[in-house]
Amino acid sequence: MIDSPSDSVASDESPKRSENGQFVIFGANGDLSRRKLLPALYRNHESGQLHEGLRIVGVDRHDETDARFQARAVAALAAVGVSEADAGPFIRRLHYVNIGDSTPADFEALRDRLDTIEREADLPNNRAFYLSLPPAVFTRVLRGLGDVGLNRADGYARLVVEKPFGTDLATAQALNRTVHEYFKERQIYRIDHYLGKDTVQNLLVFRLANALIESSWNRDRIDAVQITVSESLGVGTRAGYYDHAGALRDMVQNHLTQLLTLVAMEVPESFSADAIRYEKLKVLRSITPITTDHAVRGQYTAGVIGEEAVRGYREEEGVDPDSGTETFIALKMFVDTWRWNGVPFYLRTGKRMPRKSTQIAIRFREAPVRFFQSMGCHQDTADVLKITLQPNEGFSLHFDIKIPGSPLQLERVPFAFNYVNHFQSGLPDAYQTLLLDVINGDQTLFVHAEEVEESWRVYAPLLENPPPVVPYPAGSWGPAEAVSYAIQETDLWQSE
Ligand code: BG6
């Protein structure tokens, strides 16, 4: 059970600022480590946010040395534009341990090596273990850590895990049980990288720091919410995983649902991890479980994106030629609370759409009278707030103004705020934020075990009884059947 806000005072671990210790990456030679984790840690180092003594220990199954792992890291950083000279001081933080076949003896050797590094570098007994591993080896590694006591520390022992957190409610519950055999919820950091995106965090600030917005944030003022994640990429090289997952498991149950909870939650008692996660959990518990008649699934066929002709999903390498996996899904959901009763939440995501875009659109209720229509003006009186999470991160509120001169005509224009224009710099990568939070012991942006289970519960009827998959050409906005699963009067789904 998530501590209710008043219980949180008694938490066994309160947030700390950048403590010294060891950050241990399992799967250190893998794709995520190379593309995201090492670059994110480097950026945190570069901006002075890592304690200078912090060590990073790569763990993998290759028989190699610290020097070889450091050389790999130099190459990984070069790929994101960091020179070898600039990388130097960061690289000196890195060590490597070969975990072999993950036998008990291998874990004892790991423990001994971590103890040695700790002693030699005079570090406190603080360790974070990031499991960047396929689900098949996950339990074995958990047990390995637990059996040699690496799940406990005088300072902290934290566990960082990536999705998938199960494939349905039953598997998620089983996974949570296994993890809890060795680690307490206070020690566990479940990553949903969408929560690390700066614009997502700004959504809360926007709501809670601006009384005008929060006072309008309810069913009296808002008549629909739309959360869209479109991607132009296809399944790429991940068919082995994706063909068993599909858009609902890959994107909706986690990323889109997390966005929904942040939009829909009540004002938390404080800006603390417990208070925020408690409110998010309450939203999940209030969602009416979704049924087949409130969902459209699609699968891309061959088409053109920009200038590029691309093949259909079933022709992709590694995909079953008769696959029934959805690469697109649109849902209509209801959050049955005092605040949101009757307001539809449209969730839509798909691969091989015309472009990449992540956006939350809030449509406010129309003015009670279409005042200017009687004067022959076309008038769409619903104001729409768009929160763009990527690309061109920013906020815009669309409303009507008068076009200069006569006859009287109206035009829809945005009040806009764009991060890059305003701050003259890019936003940090989500992993920079999240890894720093792990090191600092702040669980606010991580998913609680109960959130995982509740979000699987919401989609259980759909997983048991999925609607048929409808084809849509790559480069389109999904099947025509899904058109009614969007805010209709505006073309938000298709506009920037
Ligand atoms: C991942 C999914 O979690 O998120 C991918 O597994 C998807 O299929 C990716 O492409 C999208 O993330 P982002 O940050 O690029 O929107």
Short mmCIF file of C-alpha atoms and ligand atoms in Angstrom, two decimals:
data_model
loop_
_atom_site.label_atom_id
_atom_site.label_comp_id
_atom_site.label_asym_id
_atom_site.label_seq_id
_atom_site.Cartn_x
_atom_site.Cartn_y
_atom_site.Cartn_z
CA MET A 1 0.00 0.00 0.00
CA ILE A 2 1.35 3.46 -0.84
CA ASP A 3 1.81 5.43 2.34
CA SER A 4 -0.93 7.99 2.66
CA PRO A 5 0.64 11.44 2.81
CA SER A 6 0.42 11.65 6.58
CA ASP A 7 2.12 8.26 6.97
CA SER A 8 4.98 9.35 4.74
CA VAL A 9 6.64 11.18 7.61
CA ALA A 10 7.46 7.79 9.02
CA SER A 11 9.13 6.58 5.80
CA ASP A 12 12.21 4.46 6.37
CA GLU A 13 14.19 6.50 3.87
CA SER A 14 13.74 10.19 3.24
CA PRO A 15 15.09 11.93 0.11
CA LYS A 16 18.78 12.81 0.26
CA ARG A 17 20.89 15.00 -1.94
CA SER A 18 23.51 13.43 -4.23
CA GLU A 19 25.20 11.01 -1.92
CA ASN A 20 28.47 9.39 -2.64
CA GLY A 21 28.47 5.68 -3.44
CA GLN A 22 28.34 3.21 -6.34
CA PHE A 23 25.99 3.13 -9.30
CA VAL A 24 25.97 -0.42 -10.67
CA ILE A 25 24.64 -1.10 -14.17
CA PHE A 26 23.66 -4.67 -15.05
CA GLY A 27 23.66 -5.05 -18.85
CA ALA A 28 26.41 -2.43 -19.03
CA ASN A 29 27.43 -3.39 -22.57
CA GLY A 30 23.85 -3.34 -23.85
CA ASP A 31 22.04 -0.88 -26.02
CA LEU A 32 20.30 1.13 -23.28
CA SER A 33 23.49 1.56 -21.32
CA ARG A 34 25.40 2.71 -24.40
CA ARG A 35 22.74 5.01 -25.84
CA LYS A 36 21.10 6.41 -22.70
CA LEU A 37 22.58 5.54 -19.31
CA LEU A 38 26.25 6.36 -19.84
CA PRO A 39 25.50 9.60 -21.75
CA ALA A 40 22.98 10.65 -19.05
CA LEU A 41 25.46 9.97 -16.26
CA TYR A 42 28.11 11.86 -18.21
CA ARG A 43 25.82 14.92 -18.56
CA ASN A 44 25.11 14.84 -14.84
CA HIS A 45 28.82 14.62 -14.16
CA GLU A 46 29.53 17.49 -16.56
CA SER A 47 26.95 19.72 -14.89
CA GLY A 48 28.52 19.04 -11.50
CA GLN A 49 25.52 17.12 -10.18
CA LEU A 50 27.30 13.86 -9.40
CA HIS A 51 29.21 13.64 -6.16
CA GLU A 52 32.83 13.65 -7.21
CA GLY A 53 33.60 10.34 -5.53
CA LEU A 54 30.67 8.42 -7.10
CA ARG A 55 31.78 5.29 -8.95
CA ILE A 56 29.97 3.64 -11.82
CA VAL A 57 30.35 -0.12 -12.03
CA GLY A 58 29.41 -1.84 -15.29
CA VAL A 59 28.31 -5.47 -14.93
CA ASP A 60 27.92 -7.80 -17.90
CA ARG A 61 28.77 -11.27 -19.12
CA HIS A 62 31.86 -10.34 -21.14
CA ASP A 63 35.26 -11.21 -19.84
CA GLU A 64 36.85 -7.78 -19.98
CA THR A 65 38.78 -5.28 -17.93
CA ASP A 66 38.04 -1.84 -16.52
CA ALA A 67 40.14 -0.40 -19.35
CA ARG A 68 38.14 -2.17 -22.03
CA PHE A 69 34.83 -1.06 -20.51
CA GLN A 70 36.15 2.48 -20.28
CA ALA A 71 37.09 2.34 -23.96
CA ARG A 72 33.53 1.24 -24.78
CA ALA A 73 32.20 4.15 -22.77
CA VAL A 74 34.47 6.58 -24.64
CA ALA A 75 33.00 5.25 -27.90
CA ALA A 76 29.43 5.54 -26.54
CA LEU A 77 30.05 9.15 -25.56
CA ALA A 78 31.75 9.93 -28.89
CA ALA A 79 28.52 8.80 -30.58
CA VAL A 80 26.68 11.60 -28.75
CA GLY A 81 29.32 14.20 -29.56
CA VAL A 82 31.58 14.05 -26.47
CA SER A 83 35.31 14.18 -27.20
CA GLU A 84 37.72 11.75 -25.57
CA ALA A 85 39.42 14.63 -23.77
CA ASP A 86 36.14 15.90 -22.32
CA ALA A 87 35.11 12.36 -21.37
CA GLY A 88 38.37 11.75 -19.46
CA PRO A 89 37.47 12.72 -15.87
CA PHE A 90 34.12 10.93 -16.15
CA ILE A 91 35.69 7.77 -17.55
CA ARG A 92 37.94 7.51 -14.50
CA ARG A 93 34.81 6.83 -12.43
CA LEU A 94 34.15 3.57 -14.34
CA HIS A 95 34.86 -0.01 -13.29
CA TYR A 96 33.81 -3.34 -14.76
CA VAL A 97 32.74 -6.68 -13.26
CA ASN A 98 32.12 -9.87 -15.25
CA ILE A 99 29.05 -11.63 -13.85
CA GLY A 100 29.71 -14.79 -15.92
CA ASP A 101 26.76 -17.17 -15.75
CA SER A 102 25.22 -15.37 -12.74
CA THR A 103 26.05 -18.23 -10.39
CA PRO A 104 26.13 -17.69 -6.59
CA ALA A 105 29.94 -17.58 -6.84
CA ASP A 106 29.69 -14.84 -9.48
CA PHE A 107 27.54 -12.76 -7.14
CA GLU A 108 29.93 -13.32 -4.26
CA ALA A 109 32.74 -12.08 -6.51
CA LEU A 110 30.64 -9.05 -7.42
CA ARG A 111 30.00 -8.28 -3.75
CA ASP A 112 33.71 -8.59 -2.96
CA ARG A 113 34.64 -6.30 -5.82
CA LEU A 114 32.12 -3.65 -4.75
CA ASP A 115 33.48 -3.88 -1.19
CA THR A 116 37.01 -3.40 -2.50
CA ILE A 117 36.10 -0.38 -4.62
CA GLU A 118 34.26 1.05 -1.65
CA ARG A 119 37.23 0.60 0.66
CA GLU A 120 39.82 1.90 -1.78
CA ALA A 121 37.81 4.97 -2.72
CA ASP A 122 36.67 5.52 0.86
CA LEU A 123 33.00 5.46 -0.15
CA PRO A 124 30.00 5.12 2.14
CA ASN A 125 27.97 1.91 1.86
CA ASN A 126 25.52 3.26 -0.76
CA ARG A 127 24.66 1.26 -3.87
CA ALA A 128 22.10 1.59 -6.63
CA PHE A 129 21.61 -1.41 -8.95
CA TYR A 130 20.19 -0.63 -12.36
CA LEU A 131 18.86 -3.79 -14.04
CA SER A 132 18.97 -3.12 -17.77
CA LEU A 133 18.18 -6.74 -18.49
CA PRO A 134 15.70 -8.88 -20.43
CA PRO A 135 12.80 -10.22 -18.29
CA ALA A 136 14.09 -13.78 -18.68
CA VAL A 137 17.16 -13.17 -16.49
CA PHE A 138 15.61 -10.64 -14.16
CA THR A 139 14.57 -13.00 -11.36
CA ARG A 140 17.89 -14.77 -11.37
CA VAL A 141 19.77 -11.52 -10.89
CA LEU A 142 17.39 -10.39 -8.14
CA ARG A 143 17.98 -13.64 -6.27
CA GLY A 144 21.70 -13.38 -6.88
CA LEU A 145 21.80 -9.91 -5.33
CA GLY A 146 19.57 -10.90 -2.42
CA ASP A 147 21.40 -14.12 -1.59
CA VAL A 148 24.73 -12.34 -1.11
CA GLY A 149 23.17 -9.53 0.88
CA LEU A 150 23.51 -6.81 -1.74
CA ASN A 151 19.88 -5.87 -1.13
CA ARG A 152 20.92 -4.35 2.21
CA ALA A 153 23.35 -1.58 3.05
CA ASP A 154 24.37 0.61 5.95
CA GLY A 155 23.50 3.59 3.75
CA TYR A 156 21.23 2.69 0.88
CA ALA A 157 20.68 -0.26 -1.49
CA ARG A 158 18.37 0.76 -4.34
CA LEU A 159 17.03 -1.22 -7.24
CA VAL A 160 16.19 0.39 -10.59
CA VAL A 161 14.06 -1.56 -13.04
CA GLU A 162 12.75 -0.89 -16.52
CA LYS A 163 9.55 -2.04 -18.15
CA PRO A 164 8.04 -4.46 -18.99
CA PHE A 165 6.56 -4.77 -15.50
CA GLY A 166 4.70 -7.93 -16.45
CA THR A 167 2.49 -8.51 -19.45
CA ASP A 168 -0.84 -8.52 -17.64
CA LEU A 169 -2.21 -8.19 -14.11
CA ALA A 170 -1.27 -11.72 -12.99
CA THR A 171 2.33 -11.54 -14.25
CA ALA A 172 2.77 -8.03 -12.82
CA GLN A 173 1.56 -9.25 -9.42
CA ALA A 174 3.93 -12.20 -9.58
CA LEU A 175 6.83 -9.93 -10.53
CA ASN A 176 6.06 -7.53 -7.68
CA ARG A 177 5.97 -10.44 -5.25
CA THR A 178 9.38 -11.65 -6.41
CA VAL A 179 10.94 -8.20 -6.19
CA HIS A 180 9.44 -7.67 -2.74
CA GLU A 181 11.02 -10.88 -1.48
CA TYR A 182 14.34 -9.04 -1.66
CA PHE A 183 13.68 -5.31 -1.79
CA LYS A 184 11.21 -3.07 0.04
CA GLU A 185 9.10 -0.72 -2.02
CA ARG A 186 11.13 2.18 -0.58
CA GLN A 187 14.20 0.78 -2.31
CA ILE A 188 12.61 0.24 -5.75
CA TYR A 189 12.72 2.71 -8.62
CA ARG A 190 10.53 1.57 -11.55
CA ILE A 191 11.42 3.69 -14.54
CA ASP A 192 8.86 5.04 -16.95
CA HIS A 193 11.04 7.36 -18.98
CA TYR A 194 8.04 9.57 -19.88
CA LEU A 195 7.97 10.75 -16.27
CA GLY A 196 11.52 12.06 -16.65
CA LYS A 197 10.60 14.36 -19.52
CA ASP A 198 10.79 17.96 -18.34
CA THR A 199 7.50 18.97 -19.92
CA VAL A 200 5.71 16.23 -18.02
CA GLN A 201 6.99 17.60 -14.74
CA ASN A 202 6.05 21.08 -15.89
CA LEU A 203 2.50 19.88 -16.36
CA LEU A 204 2.23 19.59 -12.58
CA VAL A 205 3.81 22.98 -12.03
CA PHE A 206 1.51 24.51 -14.63
CA ARG A 207 -1.52 23.05 -12.90
CA LEU A 208 -0.55 23.61 -9.31
CA ALA A 209 1.28 26.94 -9.43
CA ASN A 210 -1.32 28.75 -11.51
CA ALA A 211 -4.61 29.19 -9.71
CA LEU A 212 -6.40 30.18 -12.91
CA ILE A 213 -5.55 26.83 -14.48
CA GLU A 214 -6.24 24.67 -11.44
CA SER A 215 -9.60 26.33 -10.83
CA SER A 216 -10.61 25.45 -14.40
CA TRP A 217 -9.25 21.90 -14.23
CA ASN A 218 -12.51 20.00 -13.86
CA ARG A 219 -15.66 18.76 -15.57
CA ASP A 220 -17.35 22.16 -15.25
CA ARG A 221 -14.76 23.77 -17.53
CA ILE A 222 -13.21 20.93 -19.51
CA ASP A 223 -15.17 18.75 -21.91
CA ALA A 224 -12.51 16.43 -23.30
CA VAL A 225 -8.88 15.42 -22.86
CA GLN A 226 -6.77 13.86 -25.58
CA ILE A 227 -3.37 12.24 -25.11
CA THR A 228 -1.54 11.46 -28.30
CA VAL A 229 1.76 9.74 -28.92
CA SER A 230 2.47 9.32 -32.61
CA GLU A 231 5.71 7.86 -33.92
CA SER A 232 6.97 7.81 -37.49
CA LEU A 233 9.30 4.91 -36.78
CA GLY A 234 8.17 1.35 -37.32
CA VAL A 235 9.00 -1.67 -35.23
CA GLY A 236 12.65 -1.56 -36.34
CA THR A 237 14.87 -4.29 -34.93
CA ARG A 238 12.61 -4.99 -31.94
CA ALA A 239 10.11 -7.31 -33.60
CA GLY A 240 11.00 -10.20 -31.28
CA TYR A 241 9.71 -8.20 -28.34
CA TYR A 242 7.11 -6.02 -30.03
CA ASP A 243 5.19 -8.74 -31.84
CA HIS A 244 4.33 -10.23 -28.44
CA ALA A 245 3.60 -6.86 -26.87
CA GLY A 246 1.78 -4.48 -29.25
CA ALA A 247 0.88 -0.85 -28.68
CA LEU A 248 -1.37 -1.43 -25.66
CA ARG A 249 1.34 -3.15 -23.62
CA ASP A 250 4.27 -1.21 -25.08
CA MET A 251 2.91 2.33 -24.77
CA VAL A 252 -0.56 2.65 -23.29
CA GLN A 253 -0.44 0.65 -20.06
CA ASN A 254 2.66 2.60 -19.01
CA HIS A 255 3.50 5.89 -20.74
CA LEU A 256 0.06 7.13 -21.79
CA THR A 257 -1.58 5.95 -18.58
CA GLN A 258 1.04 7.75 -16.52
CA LEU A 259 0.31 10.95 -18.44
CA LEU A 260 -3.39 10.43 -17.81
CA THR A 261 -2.85 10.10 -14.07
CA LEU A 262 -0.89 13.35 -13.93
CA VAL A 263 -3.61 15.20 -15.84
CA ALA A 264 -6.43 13.72 -13.78
CA MET A 265 -5.06 13.52 -10.24
CA GLU A 266 -6.32 15.60 -7.36
CA VAL A 267 -4.12 18.27 -5.84
CA PRO A 268 -1.65 16.34 -3.63
CA GLU A 269 -1.10 17.25 -0.01
CA SER A 270 2.50 18.22 -0.85
CA PHE A 271 4.99 17.88 -3.70
CA SER A 272 6.44 14.73 -2.15
CA ALA A 273 6.78 11.28 -3.72
CA ASP A 274 4.22 9.66 -1.43
CA ALA A 275 1.64 12.39 -1.81
CA ILE A 276 1.87 12.49 -5.61
CA ARG A 277 1.94 8.73 -6.11
CA TYR A 278 -0.99 8.32 -3.75
CA GLU A 279 -3.09 10.71 -5.86
CA LYS A 280 -2.05 8.98 -9.09
CA LEU A 281 -3.08 5.65 -7.64
CA LYS A 282 -6.48 7.03 -6.74
CA VAL A 283 -6.98 8.04 -10.39
CA LEU A 284 -6.12 4.55 -11.59
CA ARG A 285 -8.59 3.06 -9.15
CA SER A 286 -11.28 5.38 -10.50
CA ILE A 287 -10.90 4.46 -14.16
CA THR A 288 -13.74 2.35 -15.43
CA PRO A 289 -12.11 -0.80 -16.87
CA ILE A 290 -12.10 -0.37 -20.61
CA THR A 291 -14.11 -2.62 -22.87
CA THR A 292 -13.84 -3.69 -26.50
CA ASP A 293 -16.44 -1.22 -27.73
CA HIS A 294 -14.30 1.68 -26.49
CA ALA A 295 -11.18 0.73 -28.41
CA VAL A 296 -9.91 0.56 -31.98
CA ARG A 297 -6.76 -1.39 -32.83
CA GLY A 298 -4.82 -0.96 -36.07
CA GLN A 299 -1.80 -2.40 -37.84
CA TYR A 300 0.27 -0.57 -40.47
CA THR A 301 0.50 -1.78 -44.02
CA ALA A 302 3.01 -0.58 -46.64
CA GLY A 303 2.95 3.16 -47.28
CA VAL A 304 4.96 6.34 -47.59
CA ILE A 305 6.30 8.55 -44.80
CA GLY A 306 7.64 11.83 -46.07
CA GLU A 307 9.44 10.73 -49.20
CA GLU A 308 10.27 7.26 -47.97
CA ALA A 309 8.36 4.14 -49.02
CA VAL A 310 8.16 1.75 -46.08
CA ARG A 311 6.96 -1.80 -45.75
CA GLY A 312 4.01 -3.08 -43.82
CA TYR A 313 4.23 -4.47 -40.29
CA ARG A 314 3.74 -8.09 -41.36
CA GLU A 315 6.64 -7.74 -43.83
CA GLU A 316 9.02 -6.48 -41.12
CA GLU A 317 11.90 -8.76 -40.19
CA GLY A 318 11.02 -11.03 -37.29
CA VAL A 319 7.27 -10.34 -37.43
CA ASP A 320 4.86 -13.24 -37.87
CA PRO A 321 3.40 -12.84 -41.41
CA ASP A 322 -0.06 -13.52 -39.93
CA SER A 323 0.51 -11.33 -36.91
CA GLY A 324 -2.55 -9.90 -35.16
CA THR A 325 -0.46 -7.48 -33.06
CA GLU A 326 -1.66 -3.87 -33.00
CA THR A 327 0.74 -1.07 -33.92
CA PHE A 328 -1.95 1.53 -33.30
CA ILE A 329 -4.59 1.85 -30.64
CA ALA A 330 -7.19 4.48 -29.81
CA LEU A 331 -9.22 4.37 -26.61
CA LYS A 332 -12.00 6.30 -24.97
CA MET A 333 -11.82 6.22 -21.19
CA PHE A 334 -13.61 7.70 -18.22
CA VAL A 335 -12.22 8.66 -14.83
CA ASP A 336 -15.09 8.24 -12.48
CA THR A 337 -14.34 10.94 -9.92
CA TRP A 338 -16.15 14.05 -8.74
CA ARG A 339 -13.73 16.13 -10.83
CA TRP A 340 -13.94 14.19 -14.10
CA ASN A 341 -17.25 12.38 -14.22
CA GLY A 342 -18.50 12.23 -17.83
CA VAL A 343 -15.39 13.78 -19.42
CA PRO A 344 -13.92 11.51 -22.12
CA PHE A 345 -10.17 10.88 -22.09
CA TYR A 346 -9.00 9.88 -25.56
CA LEU A 347 -5.71 7.97 -25.63
CA ARG A 348 -4.11 7.32 -29.00
CA THR A 349 -0.77 5.99 -30.07
CA GLY A 350 0.65 4.44 -33.20
CA LYS A 351 3.77 3.58 -35.13
CA ARG A 352 4.42 4.64 -38.74
CA MET A 353 2.35 7.79 -38.43
CA PRO A 354 3.28 10.86 -40.49
CA ARG A 355 5.48 12.30 -37.74
CA LYS A 356 6.64 11.97 -34.15
CA SER A 357 4.59 13.97 -31.72
CA THR A 358 3.57 13.65 -28.09
CA GLN A 359 0.83 15.97 -27.03
CA ILE A 360 -1.84 16.45 -24.40
CA ALA A 361 -4.81 18.52 -25.54
CA ILE A 362 -7.39 19.87 -23.14
CA ARG A 363 -10.56 21.19 -24.69
CA PHE A 364 -12.50 23.62 -22.54
CA ARG A 365 -16.24 23.88 -22.70
CA GLU A 366 -17.75 26.20 -25.27
CA ALA A 367 -19.11 29.62 -24.40
CA PRO A 368 -22.81 29.18 -23.59
CA VAL A 369 -23.87 31.34 -26.55
CA ARG A 370 -22.25 31.37 -29.98
CA PHE A 371 -22.37 35.10 -29.92
CA PHE A 372 -20.72 35.94 -33.20
CA GLN A 373 -22.32 33.23 -35.27
CA SER A 374 -25.42 35.34 -35.73
CA MET A 375 -23.14 37.87 -37.50
CA GLY A 376 -22.08 35.24 -39.99
CA CYS A 377 -18.74 34.43 -38.32
CA HIS A 378 -17.57 30.87 -38.18
CA GLN A 379 -17.04 30.40 -34.47
CA ASP A 380 -15.54 27.48 -32.64
CA THR A 381 -15.87 28.73 -29.09
CA ALA A 382 -14.00 25.93 -27.35
CA ASP A 383 -10.56 27.07 -26.21
CA VAL A 384 -7.95 24.37 -26.44
CA LEU A 385 -4.80 24.04 -24.37
CA LYS A 386 -2.09 21.97 -26.03
CA ILE A 387 0.86 20.69 -24.05
CA THR A 388 3.52 19.45 -26.41
CA LEU A 389 5.91 17.01 -24.80
CA GLN A 390 8.00 16.44 -27.94
CA PRO A 391 9.25 17.78 -30.29
CA ASN A 392 9.08 21.61 -29.91
CA GLU A 393 8.24 21.26 -26.22
CA GLY A 394 5.90 23.92 -25.00
CA PHE A 395 2.38 25.02 -24.18
CA SER A 396 -0.17 26.84 -26.29
CA LEU A 397 -3.69 27.99 -25.63
CA HIS A 398 -5.80 28.45 -28.73
CA PHE A 399 -8.54 31.02 -28.65
CA ASP A 400 -10.50 33.34 -30.98
CA ILE A 401 -9.62 36.95 -31.87
CA LYS A 402 -11.04 39.47 -34.27
CA ILE A 403 -9.27 39.90 -37.60
CA PRO A 404 -8.50 43.62 -38.12
CA GLY A 405 -10.91 45.60 -40.32
CA SER A 406 -14.37 44.69 -41.37
CA PRO A 407 -16.52 42.74 -41.94
CA LEU A 408 -16.27 41.16 -38.52
CA GLN A 409 -14.30 37.95 -38.81
CA LEU A 410 -12.71 35.71 -36.22
CA GLU A 411 -9.46 33.83 -36.28
CA ARG A 412 -8.12 31.11 -34.00
CA VAL A 413 -4.68 32.04 -32.61
CA PRO A 414 -2.33 30.59 -29.98
CA PHE A 415 -0.86 32.09 -26.83
CA ALA A 416 2.34 30.13 -26.94
CA PHE A 417 5.31 29.27 -24.79
CA ASN A 418 8.18 27.28 -26.24
CA TYR A 419 10.93 25.95 -23.97
CA VAL A 420 13.86 26.28 -26.33
CA ASN A 421 12.95 29.80 -27.46
CA HIS A 422 12.40 30.96 -23.91
CA PHE A 423 15.36 29.34 -22.18
CA GLN A 424 17.68 29.37 -25.20
CA SER A 425 18.80 25.85 -24.45
CA GLY A 426 17.67 22.27 -24.91
CA LEU A 427 15.94 20.20 -22.27
CA PRO A 428 17.76 17.50 -20.30
CA ASP A 429 17.21 13.94 -21.43
CA ALA A 430 14.69 12.06 -19.30
CA TYR A 431 17.38 9.65 -18.10
CA GLN A 432 19.50 12.51 -16.75
CA THR A 433 16.66 13.51 -14.48
CA LEU A 434 15.72 9.99 -13.47
CA LEU A 435 19.22 8.69 -12.72
CA LEU A 436 19.93 11.73 -10.60
CA ASP A 437 16.71 11.12 -8.71
CA VAL A 438 17.79 7.53 -8.02
CA ILE A 439 21.10 8.74 -6.64
CA ASN A 440 19.33 11.43 -4.61
CA GLY A 441 16.68 9.03 -3.30
CA ASP A 442 13.67 10.83 -4.74
CA GLN A 443 10.93 8.40 -5.84
CA THR A 444 8.46 11.02 -7.09
CA LEU A 445 8.98 10.24 -10.77
CA PHE A 446 9.00 6.45 -10.37
CA VAL A 447 6.10 4.07 -10.57
CA HIS A 448 4.82 2.36 -7.43
CA ALA A 449 4.01 -1.38 -7.44
CA GLU A 450 0.34 -0.65 -6.92
CA GLU A 451 0.24 1.77 -9.85
CA VAL A 452 1.59 -0.98 -12.08
CA GLU A 453 -1.04 -3.46 -10.94
CA GLU A 454 -3.91 -0.99 -11.14
CA SER A 455 -3.02 0.04 -14.67
CA TRP A 456 -2.99 -3.59 -15.77
CA ARG A 457 -6.39 -4.00 -14.13
CA VAL A 458 -7.78 -1.14 -16.23
CA TYR A 459 -6.80 -2.86 -19.48
CA ALA A 460 -7.53 -6.46 -18.44
CA PRO A 461 -10.88 -6.68 -20.32
CA LEU A 462 -9.20 -5.48 -23.51
CA LEU A 463 -6.33 -7.92 -23.20
CA GLU A 464 -8.80 -10.76 -22.67
CA ASN A 465 -11.13 -9.74 -25.43
CA PRO A 466 -9.30 -7.50 -27.93
CA PRO A 467 -11.17 -5.91 -30.83
CA PRO A 468 -10.06 -6.93 -34.35
CA VAL A 469 -7.00 -5.31 -35.87
CA VAL A 470 -7.83 -2.94 -38.72
CA PRO A 471 -5.16 -2.15 -41.36
CA TYR A 472 -3.99 1.43 -41.94
CA PRO A 473 -1.39 2.58 -44.45
CA ALA A 474 1.98 3.70 -43.05
CA GLY A 475 2.10 7.50 -43.23
CA SER A 476 -1.59 7.90 -42.33
CA TRP A 477 -3.11 8.87 -38.98
CA GLY A 478 -4.47 5.40 -38.30
CA PRO A 479 -7.66 3.59 -39.27
CA ALA A 480 -10.73 5.62 -40.18
CA GLU A 481 -12.60 3.67 -37.49
CA ALA A 482 -10.60 5.63 -34.88
CA VAL A 483 -11.69 9.09 -35.98
CA SER A 484 -14.40 9.27 -33.35
CA TYR A 485 -11.79 8.61 -30.68
CA ALA A 486 -10.47 12.13 -30.91
CA ILE A 487 -11.47 15.67 -30.19
CA GLN A 488 -13.39 16.10 -33.39
CA GLU A 489 -14.10 19.73 -34.04
CA THR A 490 -10.44 20.62 -34.11
CA ASP A 491 -7.83 18.74 -36.06
CA LEU A 492 -5.58 18.40 -33.03
CA TRP A 493 -4.56 14.91 -33.81
CA GLN A 494 -2.99 16.10 -37.01
CA SER A 495 -1.73 19.56 -36.11
CA GLU A 496 1.52 20.64 -34.45
C1 BG6 B 1 9.38 2.85 -25.47
C2 BG6 B 1 8.67 1.90 -26.36
O1 BG6 B 1 9.04 2.62 -24.13
O2 BG6 B 1 9.03 4.19 -25.81
C3 BG6 B 1 9.01 2.19 -27.82
O3 BG6 B 1 9.06 0.56 -26.05
C4 BG6 B 1 8.74 3.64 -28.15
O4 BG6 B 1 8.27 1.33 -28.69
C5 BG6 B 1 9.40 4.56 -27.13
O5 BG6 B 1 9.26 3.89 -29.44
C6 BG6 B 1 8.98 5.99 -27.34
O6 BG6 B 1 9.73 6.83 -26.49
P1 BG6 B 1 9.99 8.34 -26.87
O7 BG6 B 1 10.68 8.93 -25.69
O8 BG6 B 1 10.83 8.34 -28.11
O9 BG6 B 1 8.64 8.95 -27.15
#
